[in-house]
Backbone atoms as SQL, in Angstrom:
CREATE TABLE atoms (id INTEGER PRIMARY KEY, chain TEXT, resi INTEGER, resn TEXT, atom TEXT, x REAL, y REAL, z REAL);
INSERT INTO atoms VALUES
  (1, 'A', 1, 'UNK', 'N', -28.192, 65.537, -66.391),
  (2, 'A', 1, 'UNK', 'CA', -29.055, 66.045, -65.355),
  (3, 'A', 1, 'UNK', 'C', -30.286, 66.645, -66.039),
  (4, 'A', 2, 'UNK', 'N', -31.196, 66.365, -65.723),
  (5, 'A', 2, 'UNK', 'CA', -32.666, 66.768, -66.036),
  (6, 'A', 2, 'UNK', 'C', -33.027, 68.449, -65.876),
  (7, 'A', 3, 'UNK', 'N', -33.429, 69.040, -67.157),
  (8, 'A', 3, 'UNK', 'CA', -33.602, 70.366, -66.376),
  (9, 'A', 3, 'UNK', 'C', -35.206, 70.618, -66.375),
  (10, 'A', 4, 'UNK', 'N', -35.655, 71.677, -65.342),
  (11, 'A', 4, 'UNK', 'CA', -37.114, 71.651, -64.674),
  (12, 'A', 4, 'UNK', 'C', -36.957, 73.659, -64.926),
  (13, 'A', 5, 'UNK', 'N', -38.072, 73.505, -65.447),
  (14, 'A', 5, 'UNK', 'CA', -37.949, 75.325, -64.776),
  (15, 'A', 5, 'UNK', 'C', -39.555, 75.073, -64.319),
  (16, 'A', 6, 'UNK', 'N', -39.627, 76.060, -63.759),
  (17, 'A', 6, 'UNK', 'CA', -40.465, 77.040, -62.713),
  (18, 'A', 6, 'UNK', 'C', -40.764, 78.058, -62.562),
  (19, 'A', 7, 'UNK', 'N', -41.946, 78.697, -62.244),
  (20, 'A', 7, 'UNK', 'CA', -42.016, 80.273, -62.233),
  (21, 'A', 7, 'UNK', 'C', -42.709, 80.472, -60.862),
  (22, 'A', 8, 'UNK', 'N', -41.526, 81.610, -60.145),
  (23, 'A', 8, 'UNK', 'CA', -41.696, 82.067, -59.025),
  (24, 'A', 8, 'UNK', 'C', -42.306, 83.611, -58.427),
  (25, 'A', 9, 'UNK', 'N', -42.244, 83.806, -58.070),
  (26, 'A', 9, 'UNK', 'CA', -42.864, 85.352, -57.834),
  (27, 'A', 9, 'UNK', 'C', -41.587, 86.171, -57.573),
  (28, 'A', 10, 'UNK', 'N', -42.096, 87.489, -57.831),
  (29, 'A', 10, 'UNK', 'CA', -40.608, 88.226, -57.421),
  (30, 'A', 10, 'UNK', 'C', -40.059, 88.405, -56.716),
  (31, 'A', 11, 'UNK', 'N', -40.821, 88.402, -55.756),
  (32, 'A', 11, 'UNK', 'CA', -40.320, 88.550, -54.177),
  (33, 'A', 11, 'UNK', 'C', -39.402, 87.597, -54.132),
  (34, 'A', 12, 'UNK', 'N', -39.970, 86.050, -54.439),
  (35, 'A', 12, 'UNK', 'CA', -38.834, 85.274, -54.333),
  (36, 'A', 12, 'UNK', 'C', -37.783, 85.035, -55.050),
  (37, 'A', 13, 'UNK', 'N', -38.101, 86.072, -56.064),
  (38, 'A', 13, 'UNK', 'CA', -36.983, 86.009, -57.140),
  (39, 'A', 13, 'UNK', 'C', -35.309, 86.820, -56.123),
  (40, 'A', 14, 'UNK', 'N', -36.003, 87.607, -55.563),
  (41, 'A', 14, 'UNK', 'CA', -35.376, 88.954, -54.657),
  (42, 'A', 14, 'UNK', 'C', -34.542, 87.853, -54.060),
  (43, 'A', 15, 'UNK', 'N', -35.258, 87.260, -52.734),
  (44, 'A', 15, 'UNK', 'CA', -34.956, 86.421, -52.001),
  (45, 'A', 15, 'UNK', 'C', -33.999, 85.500, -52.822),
  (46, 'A', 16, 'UNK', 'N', -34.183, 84.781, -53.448),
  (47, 'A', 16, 'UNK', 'CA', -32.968, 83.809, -54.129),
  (48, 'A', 16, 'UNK', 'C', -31.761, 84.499, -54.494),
  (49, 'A', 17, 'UNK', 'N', -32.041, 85.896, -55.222),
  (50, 'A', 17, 'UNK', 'CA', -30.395, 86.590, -55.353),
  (51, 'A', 17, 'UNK', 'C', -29.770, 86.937, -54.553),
  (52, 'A', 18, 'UNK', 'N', -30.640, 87.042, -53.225),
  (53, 'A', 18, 'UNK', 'CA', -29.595, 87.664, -52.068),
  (54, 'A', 18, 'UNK', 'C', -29.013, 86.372, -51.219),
  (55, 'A', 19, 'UNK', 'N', -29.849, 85.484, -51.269),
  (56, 'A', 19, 'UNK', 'CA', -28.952, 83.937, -50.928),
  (57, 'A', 19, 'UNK', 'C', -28.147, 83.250, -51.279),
  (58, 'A', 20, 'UNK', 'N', -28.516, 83.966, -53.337),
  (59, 'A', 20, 'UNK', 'CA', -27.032, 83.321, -54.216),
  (60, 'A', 20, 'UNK', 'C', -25.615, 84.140, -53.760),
  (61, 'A', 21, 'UNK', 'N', -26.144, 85.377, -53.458),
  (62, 'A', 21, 'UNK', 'CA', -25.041, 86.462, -53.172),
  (63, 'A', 21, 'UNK', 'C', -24.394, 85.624, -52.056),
  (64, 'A', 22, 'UNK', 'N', -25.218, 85.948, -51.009),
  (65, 'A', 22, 'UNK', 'CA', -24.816, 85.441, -49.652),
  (66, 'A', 22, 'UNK', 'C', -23.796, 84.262, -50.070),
  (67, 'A', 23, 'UNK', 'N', -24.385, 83.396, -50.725),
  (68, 'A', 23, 'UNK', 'CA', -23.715, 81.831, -50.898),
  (69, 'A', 23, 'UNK', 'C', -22.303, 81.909, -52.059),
  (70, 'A', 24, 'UNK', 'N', -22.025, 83.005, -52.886),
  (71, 'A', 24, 'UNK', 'CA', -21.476, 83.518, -53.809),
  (72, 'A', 24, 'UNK', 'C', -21.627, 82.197, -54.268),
  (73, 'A', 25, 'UNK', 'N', -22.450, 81.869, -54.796),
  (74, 'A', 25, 'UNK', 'CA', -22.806, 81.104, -56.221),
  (75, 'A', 25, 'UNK', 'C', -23.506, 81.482, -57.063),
  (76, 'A', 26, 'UNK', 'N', -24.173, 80.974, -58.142),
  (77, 'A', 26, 'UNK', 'CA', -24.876, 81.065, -59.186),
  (78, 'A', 26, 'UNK', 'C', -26.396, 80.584, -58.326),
  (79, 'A', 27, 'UNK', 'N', -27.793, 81.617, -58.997),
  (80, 'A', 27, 'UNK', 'CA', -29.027, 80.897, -58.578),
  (81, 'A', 27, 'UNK', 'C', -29.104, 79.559, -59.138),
  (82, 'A', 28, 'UNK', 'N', -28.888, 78.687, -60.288),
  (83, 'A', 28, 'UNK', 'CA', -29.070, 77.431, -60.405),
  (84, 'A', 28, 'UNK', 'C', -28.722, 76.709, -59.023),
  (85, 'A', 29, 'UNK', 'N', -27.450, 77.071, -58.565),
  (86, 'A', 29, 'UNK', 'CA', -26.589, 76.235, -57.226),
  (87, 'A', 29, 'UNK', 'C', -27.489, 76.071, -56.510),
  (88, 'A', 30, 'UNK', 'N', -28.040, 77.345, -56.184),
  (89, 'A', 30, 'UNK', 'CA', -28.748, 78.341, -55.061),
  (90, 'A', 30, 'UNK', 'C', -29.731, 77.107, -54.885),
  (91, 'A', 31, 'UNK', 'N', -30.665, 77.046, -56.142),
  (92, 'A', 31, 'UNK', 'CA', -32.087, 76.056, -55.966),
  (93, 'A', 31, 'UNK', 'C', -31.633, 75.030, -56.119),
  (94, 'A', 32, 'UNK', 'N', -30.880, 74.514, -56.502),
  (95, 'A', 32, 'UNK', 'CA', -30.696, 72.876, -56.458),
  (96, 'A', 32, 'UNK', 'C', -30.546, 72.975, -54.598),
  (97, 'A', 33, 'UNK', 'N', -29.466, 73.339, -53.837),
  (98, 'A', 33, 'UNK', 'CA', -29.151, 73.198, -52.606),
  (99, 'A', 33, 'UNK', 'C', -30.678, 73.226, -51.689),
  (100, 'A', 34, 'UNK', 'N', -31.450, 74.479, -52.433),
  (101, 'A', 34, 'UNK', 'CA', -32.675, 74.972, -51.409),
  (102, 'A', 34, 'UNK', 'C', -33.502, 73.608, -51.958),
  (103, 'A', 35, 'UNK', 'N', -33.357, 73.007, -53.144),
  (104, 'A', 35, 'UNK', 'CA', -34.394, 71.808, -53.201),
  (105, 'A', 35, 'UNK', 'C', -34.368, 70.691, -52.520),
  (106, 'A', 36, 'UNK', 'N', -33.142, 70.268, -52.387),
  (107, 'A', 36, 'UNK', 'CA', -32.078, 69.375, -51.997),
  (108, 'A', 36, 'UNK', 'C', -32.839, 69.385, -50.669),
  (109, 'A', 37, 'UNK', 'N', -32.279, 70.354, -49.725),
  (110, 'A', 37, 'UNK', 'CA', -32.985, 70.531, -48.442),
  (111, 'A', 37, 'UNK', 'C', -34.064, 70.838, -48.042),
  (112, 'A', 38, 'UNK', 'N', -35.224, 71.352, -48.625),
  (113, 'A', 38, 'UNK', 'CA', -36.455, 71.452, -48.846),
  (114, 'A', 38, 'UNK', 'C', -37.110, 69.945, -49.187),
  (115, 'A', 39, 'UNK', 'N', -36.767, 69.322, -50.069),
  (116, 'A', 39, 'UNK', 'CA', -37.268, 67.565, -49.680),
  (117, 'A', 39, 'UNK', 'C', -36.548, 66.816, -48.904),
  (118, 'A', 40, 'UNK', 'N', -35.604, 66.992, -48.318),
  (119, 'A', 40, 'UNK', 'CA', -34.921, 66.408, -47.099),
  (120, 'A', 40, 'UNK', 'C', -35.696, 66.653, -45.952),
  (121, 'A', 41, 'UNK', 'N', -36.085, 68.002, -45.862),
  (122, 'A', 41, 'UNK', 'CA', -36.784, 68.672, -44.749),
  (123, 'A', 41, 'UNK', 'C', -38.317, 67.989, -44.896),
  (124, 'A', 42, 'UNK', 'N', -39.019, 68.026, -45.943),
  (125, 'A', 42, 'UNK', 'CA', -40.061, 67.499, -45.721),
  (126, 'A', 42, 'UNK', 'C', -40.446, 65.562, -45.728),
  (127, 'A', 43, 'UNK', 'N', -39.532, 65.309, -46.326),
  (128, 'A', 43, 'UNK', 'CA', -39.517, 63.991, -45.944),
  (129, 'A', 43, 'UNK', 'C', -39.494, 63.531, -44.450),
  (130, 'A', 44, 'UNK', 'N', -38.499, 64.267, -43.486),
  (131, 'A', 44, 'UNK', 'CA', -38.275, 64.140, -42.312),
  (132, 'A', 44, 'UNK', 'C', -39.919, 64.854, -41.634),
  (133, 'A', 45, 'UNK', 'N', -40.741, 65.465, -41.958),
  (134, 'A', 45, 'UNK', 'CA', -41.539, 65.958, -41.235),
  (135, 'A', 45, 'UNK', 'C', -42.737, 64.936, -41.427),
  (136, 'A', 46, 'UNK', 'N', -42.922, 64.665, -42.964),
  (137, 'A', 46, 'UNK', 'CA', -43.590, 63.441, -43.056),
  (138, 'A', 46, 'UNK', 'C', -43.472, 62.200, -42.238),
  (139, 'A', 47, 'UNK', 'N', -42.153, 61.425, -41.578),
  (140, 'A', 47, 'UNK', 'CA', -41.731, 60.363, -41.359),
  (141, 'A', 47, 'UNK', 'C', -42.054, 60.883, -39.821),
  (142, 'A', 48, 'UNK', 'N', -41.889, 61.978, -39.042),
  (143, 'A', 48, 'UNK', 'CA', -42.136, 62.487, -37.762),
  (144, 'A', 48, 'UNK', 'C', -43.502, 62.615, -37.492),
  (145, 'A', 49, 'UNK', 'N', -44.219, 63.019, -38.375),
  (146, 'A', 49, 'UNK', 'CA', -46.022, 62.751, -38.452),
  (147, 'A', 49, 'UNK', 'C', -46.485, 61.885, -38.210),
  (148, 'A', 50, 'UNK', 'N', -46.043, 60.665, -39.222),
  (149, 'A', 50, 'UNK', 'CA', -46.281, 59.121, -39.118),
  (150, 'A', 50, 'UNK', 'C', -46.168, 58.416, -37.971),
  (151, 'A', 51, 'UNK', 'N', -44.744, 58.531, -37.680),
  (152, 'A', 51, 'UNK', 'CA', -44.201, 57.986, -36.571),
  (153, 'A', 51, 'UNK', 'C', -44.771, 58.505, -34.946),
  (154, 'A', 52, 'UNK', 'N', -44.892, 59.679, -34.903),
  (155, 'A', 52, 'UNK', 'CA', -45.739, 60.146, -33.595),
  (156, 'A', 52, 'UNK', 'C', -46.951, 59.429, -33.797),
  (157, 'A', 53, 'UNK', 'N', -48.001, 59.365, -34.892),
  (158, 'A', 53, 'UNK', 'CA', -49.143, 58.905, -34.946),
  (159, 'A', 53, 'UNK', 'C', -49.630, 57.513, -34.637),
  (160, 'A', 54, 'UNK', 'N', -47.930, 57.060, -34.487),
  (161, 'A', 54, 'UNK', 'CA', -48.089, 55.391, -34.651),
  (162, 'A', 54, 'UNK', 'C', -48.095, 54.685, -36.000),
  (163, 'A', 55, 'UNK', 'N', -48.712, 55.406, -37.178),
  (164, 'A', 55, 'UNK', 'CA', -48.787, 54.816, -38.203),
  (165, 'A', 55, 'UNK', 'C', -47.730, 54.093, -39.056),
  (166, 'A', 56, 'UNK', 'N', -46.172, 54.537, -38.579),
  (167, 'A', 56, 'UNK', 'CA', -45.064, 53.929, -39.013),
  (168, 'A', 56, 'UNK', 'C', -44.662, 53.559, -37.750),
  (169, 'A', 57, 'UNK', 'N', -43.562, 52.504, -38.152),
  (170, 'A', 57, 'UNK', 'CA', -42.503, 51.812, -37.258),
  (171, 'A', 57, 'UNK', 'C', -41.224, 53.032, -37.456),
  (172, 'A', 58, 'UNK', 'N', -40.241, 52.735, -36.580),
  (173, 'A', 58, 'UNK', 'CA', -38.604, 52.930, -36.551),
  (174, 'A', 58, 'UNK', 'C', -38.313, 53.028, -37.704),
  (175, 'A', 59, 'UNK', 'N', -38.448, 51.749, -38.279),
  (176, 'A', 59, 'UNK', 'CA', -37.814, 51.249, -39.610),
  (177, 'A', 59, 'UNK', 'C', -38.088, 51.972, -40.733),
  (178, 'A', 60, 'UNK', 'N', -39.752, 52.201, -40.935),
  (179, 'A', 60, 'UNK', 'CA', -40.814, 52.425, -41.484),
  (180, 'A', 60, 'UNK', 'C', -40.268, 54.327, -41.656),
  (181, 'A', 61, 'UNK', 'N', -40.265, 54.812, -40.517),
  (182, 'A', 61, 'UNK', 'CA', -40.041, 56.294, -40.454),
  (183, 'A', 61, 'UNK', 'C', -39.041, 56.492, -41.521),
  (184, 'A', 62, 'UNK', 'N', -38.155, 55.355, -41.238),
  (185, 'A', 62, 'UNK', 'CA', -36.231, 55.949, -41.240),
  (186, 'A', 62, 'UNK', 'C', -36.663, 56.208, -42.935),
  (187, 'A', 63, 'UNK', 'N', -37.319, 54.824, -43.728),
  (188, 'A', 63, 'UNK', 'CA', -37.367, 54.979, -44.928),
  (189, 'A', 63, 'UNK', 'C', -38.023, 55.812, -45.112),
  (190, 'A', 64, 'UNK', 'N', -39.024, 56.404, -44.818),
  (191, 'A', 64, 'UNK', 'CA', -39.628, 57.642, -45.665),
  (192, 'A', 64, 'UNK', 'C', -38.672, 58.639, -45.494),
  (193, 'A', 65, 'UNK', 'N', -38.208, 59.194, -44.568),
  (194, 'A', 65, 'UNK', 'CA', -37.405, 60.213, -44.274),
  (195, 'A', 65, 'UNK', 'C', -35.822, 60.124, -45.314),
  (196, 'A', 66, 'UNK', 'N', -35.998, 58.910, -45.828),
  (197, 'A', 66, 'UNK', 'CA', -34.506, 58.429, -46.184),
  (198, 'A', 66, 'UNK', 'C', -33.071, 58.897, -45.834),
  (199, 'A', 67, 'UNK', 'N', -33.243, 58.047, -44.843),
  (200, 'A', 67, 'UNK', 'CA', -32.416, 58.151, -43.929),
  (201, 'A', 67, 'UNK', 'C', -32.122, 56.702, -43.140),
  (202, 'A', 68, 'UNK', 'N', -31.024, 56.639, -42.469),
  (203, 'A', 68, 'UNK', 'CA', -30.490, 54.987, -41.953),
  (204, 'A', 68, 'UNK', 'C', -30.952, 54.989, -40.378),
  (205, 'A', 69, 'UNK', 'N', -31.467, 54.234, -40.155),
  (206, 'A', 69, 'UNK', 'CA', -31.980, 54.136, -38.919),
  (207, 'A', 69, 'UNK', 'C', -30.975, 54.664, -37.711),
  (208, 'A', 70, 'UNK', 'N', -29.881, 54.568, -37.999),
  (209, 'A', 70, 'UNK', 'CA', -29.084, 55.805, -36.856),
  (210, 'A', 70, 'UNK', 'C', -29.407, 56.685, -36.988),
  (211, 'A', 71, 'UNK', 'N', -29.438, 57.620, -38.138),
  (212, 'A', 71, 'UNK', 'CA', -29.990, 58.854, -38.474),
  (213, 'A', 71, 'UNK', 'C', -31.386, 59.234, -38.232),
  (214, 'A', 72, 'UNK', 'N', -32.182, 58.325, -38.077),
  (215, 'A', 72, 'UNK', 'CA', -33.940, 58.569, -37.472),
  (216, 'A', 72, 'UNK', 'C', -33.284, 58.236, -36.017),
  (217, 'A', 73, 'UNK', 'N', -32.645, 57.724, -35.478),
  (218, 'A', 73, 'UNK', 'CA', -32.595, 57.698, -33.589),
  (219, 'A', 73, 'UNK', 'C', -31.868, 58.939, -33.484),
  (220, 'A', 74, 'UNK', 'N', -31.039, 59.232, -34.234),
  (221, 'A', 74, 'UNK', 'CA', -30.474, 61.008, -34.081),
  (222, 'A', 74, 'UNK', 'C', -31.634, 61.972, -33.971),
  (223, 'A', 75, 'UNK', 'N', -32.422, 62.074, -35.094),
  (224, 'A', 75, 'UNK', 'CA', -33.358, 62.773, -35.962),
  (225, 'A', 75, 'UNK', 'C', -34.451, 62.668, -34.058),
  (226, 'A', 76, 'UNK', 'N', -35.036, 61.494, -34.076),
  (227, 'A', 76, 'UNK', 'CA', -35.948, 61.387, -32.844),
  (228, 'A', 76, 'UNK', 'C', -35.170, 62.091, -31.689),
  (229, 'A', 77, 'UNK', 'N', -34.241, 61.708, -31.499),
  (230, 'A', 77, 'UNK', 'CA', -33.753, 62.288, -29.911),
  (231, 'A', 77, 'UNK', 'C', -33.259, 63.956, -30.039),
  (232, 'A', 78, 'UNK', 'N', -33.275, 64.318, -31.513),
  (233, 'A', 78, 'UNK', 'CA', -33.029, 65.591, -31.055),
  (234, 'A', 78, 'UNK', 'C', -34.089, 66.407, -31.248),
  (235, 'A', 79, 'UNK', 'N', -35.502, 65.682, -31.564),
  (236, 'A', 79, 'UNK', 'CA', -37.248, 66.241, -31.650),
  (237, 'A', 79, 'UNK', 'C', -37.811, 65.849, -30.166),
  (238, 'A', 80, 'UNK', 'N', -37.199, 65.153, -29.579),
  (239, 'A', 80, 'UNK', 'CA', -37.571, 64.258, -28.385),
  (240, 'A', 80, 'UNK', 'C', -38.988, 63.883, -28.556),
  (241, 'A', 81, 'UNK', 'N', -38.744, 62.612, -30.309),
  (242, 'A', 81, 'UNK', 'CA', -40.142, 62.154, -30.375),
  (243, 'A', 81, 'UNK', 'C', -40.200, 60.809, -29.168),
  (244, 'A', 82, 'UNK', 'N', -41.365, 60.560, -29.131),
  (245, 'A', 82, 'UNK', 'CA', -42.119, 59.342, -28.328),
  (246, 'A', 82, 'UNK', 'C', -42.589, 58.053, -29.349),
  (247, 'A', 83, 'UNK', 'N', -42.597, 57.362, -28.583),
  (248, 'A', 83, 'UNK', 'CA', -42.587, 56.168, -29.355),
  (249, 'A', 83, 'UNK', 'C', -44.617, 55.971, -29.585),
  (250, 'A', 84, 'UNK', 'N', -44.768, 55.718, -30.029),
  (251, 'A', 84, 'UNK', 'CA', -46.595, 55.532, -29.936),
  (252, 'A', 84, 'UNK', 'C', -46.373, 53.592, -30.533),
  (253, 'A', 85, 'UNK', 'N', -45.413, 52.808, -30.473),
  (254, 'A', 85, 'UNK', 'CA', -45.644, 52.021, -31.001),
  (255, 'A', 85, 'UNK', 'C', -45.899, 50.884, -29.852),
  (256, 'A', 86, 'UNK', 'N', -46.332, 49.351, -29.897),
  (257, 'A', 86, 'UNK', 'CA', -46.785, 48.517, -29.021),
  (258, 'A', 86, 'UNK', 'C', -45.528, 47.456, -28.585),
  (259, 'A', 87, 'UNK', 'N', -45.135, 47.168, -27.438),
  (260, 'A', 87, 'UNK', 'CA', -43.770, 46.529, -27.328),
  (261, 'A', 87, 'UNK', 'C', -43.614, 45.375, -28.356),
  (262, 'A', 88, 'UNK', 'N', -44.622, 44.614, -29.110),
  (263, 'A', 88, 'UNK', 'CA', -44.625, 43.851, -30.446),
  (264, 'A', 88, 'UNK', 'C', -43.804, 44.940, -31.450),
  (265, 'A', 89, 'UNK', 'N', -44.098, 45.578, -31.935),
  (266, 'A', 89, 'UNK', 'CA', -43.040, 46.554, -32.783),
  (267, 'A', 89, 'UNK', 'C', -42.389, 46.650, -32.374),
  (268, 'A', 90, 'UNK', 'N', -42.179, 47.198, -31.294),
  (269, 'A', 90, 'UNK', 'CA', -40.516, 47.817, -30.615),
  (270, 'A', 90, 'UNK', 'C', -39.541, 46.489, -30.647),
  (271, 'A', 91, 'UNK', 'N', -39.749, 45.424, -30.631),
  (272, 'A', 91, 'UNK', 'CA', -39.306, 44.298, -30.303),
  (273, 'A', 91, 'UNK', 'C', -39.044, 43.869, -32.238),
  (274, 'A', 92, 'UNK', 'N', -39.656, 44.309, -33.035),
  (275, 'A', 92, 'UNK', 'CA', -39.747, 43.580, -34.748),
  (276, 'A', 92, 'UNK', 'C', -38.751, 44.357, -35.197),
  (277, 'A', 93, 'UNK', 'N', -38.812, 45.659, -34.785),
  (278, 'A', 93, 'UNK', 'CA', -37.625, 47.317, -35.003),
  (279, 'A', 93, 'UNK', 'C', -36.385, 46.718, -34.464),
  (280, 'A', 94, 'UNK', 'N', -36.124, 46.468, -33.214),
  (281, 'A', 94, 'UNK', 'CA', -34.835, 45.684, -32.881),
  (282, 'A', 94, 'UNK', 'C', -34.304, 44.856, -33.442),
  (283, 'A', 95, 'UNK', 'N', -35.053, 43.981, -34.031),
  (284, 'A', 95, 'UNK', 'CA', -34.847, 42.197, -34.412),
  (285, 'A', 95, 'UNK', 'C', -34.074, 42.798, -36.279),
  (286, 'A', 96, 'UNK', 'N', -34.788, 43.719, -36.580),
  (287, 'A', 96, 'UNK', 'CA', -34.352, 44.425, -37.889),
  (288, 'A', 96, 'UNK', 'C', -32.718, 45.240, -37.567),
  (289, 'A', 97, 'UNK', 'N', -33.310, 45.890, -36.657),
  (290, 'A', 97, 'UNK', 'CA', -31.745, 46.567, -36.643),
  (291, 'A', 97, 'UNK', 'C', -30.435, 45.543, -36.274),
  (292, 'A', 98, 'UNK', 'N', -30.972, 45.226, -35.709),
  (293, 'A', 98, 'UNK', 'CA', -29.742, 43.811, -35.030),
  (294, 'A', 98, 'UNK', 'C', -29.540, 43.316, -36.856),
  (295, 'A', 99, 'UNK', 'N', -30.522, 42.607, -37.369),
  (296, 'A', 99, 'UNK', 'CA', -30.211, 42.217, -38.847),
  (297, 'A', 99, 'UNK', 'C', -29.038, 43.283, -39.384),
  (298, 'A', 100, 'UNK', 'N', -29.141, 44.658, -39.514),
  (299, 'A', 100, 'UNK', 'CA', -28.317, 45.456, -40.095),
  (300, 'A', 100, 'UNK', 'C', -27.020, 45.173, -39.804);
């Protein structure tokens, strides 16, 4: 495993020991988990940007977000995103998922 350090401020230094506490783990745990979900989280906000904008497909979203296209129709219906795409896509998104 690759190691990365970083330098944080204290405050957040504060903040991480009381989450390692909370979590009774070690801070290494602590930030791998908060990274883990911190690019999970922003991948999904990226792929929700796109996708409202029109600029991605279904398909298109699911991969940036990385995630399986069940998981972006989860992900959408519980943002209650809208589709911005043209029934030509909606129809290329199907023809793909059906492939799956």
């Amino acid at each position: 495993m690759p190691s990365i350090s970083a330098r944080i401020p204290d405050d957040e230094e504060e903040i991480l020991e009381e989450v390692a506490d909370l979590l009774e783990e070690d801070k290494s745990t602590t930030i791998r988990k908060a990274l883990h979900q911190g690019l999970y989280d922003l991948r999904v906000r990226v792929a929700i940007e796109r996708y409202q904008s029109g600029e991605v497909s279904v398909n298109e979203a699911a991969r940036i977000a990385g995630v399986s296209l069940g998981e972006w129709f989860e992900i959408a219906r519980e943002r209650n995103l809208t589709s911005q795409l043209s029934p030509d896509d909606l129809e290329a998104d199907a023809d793909a998922a059906h492939e799956l």
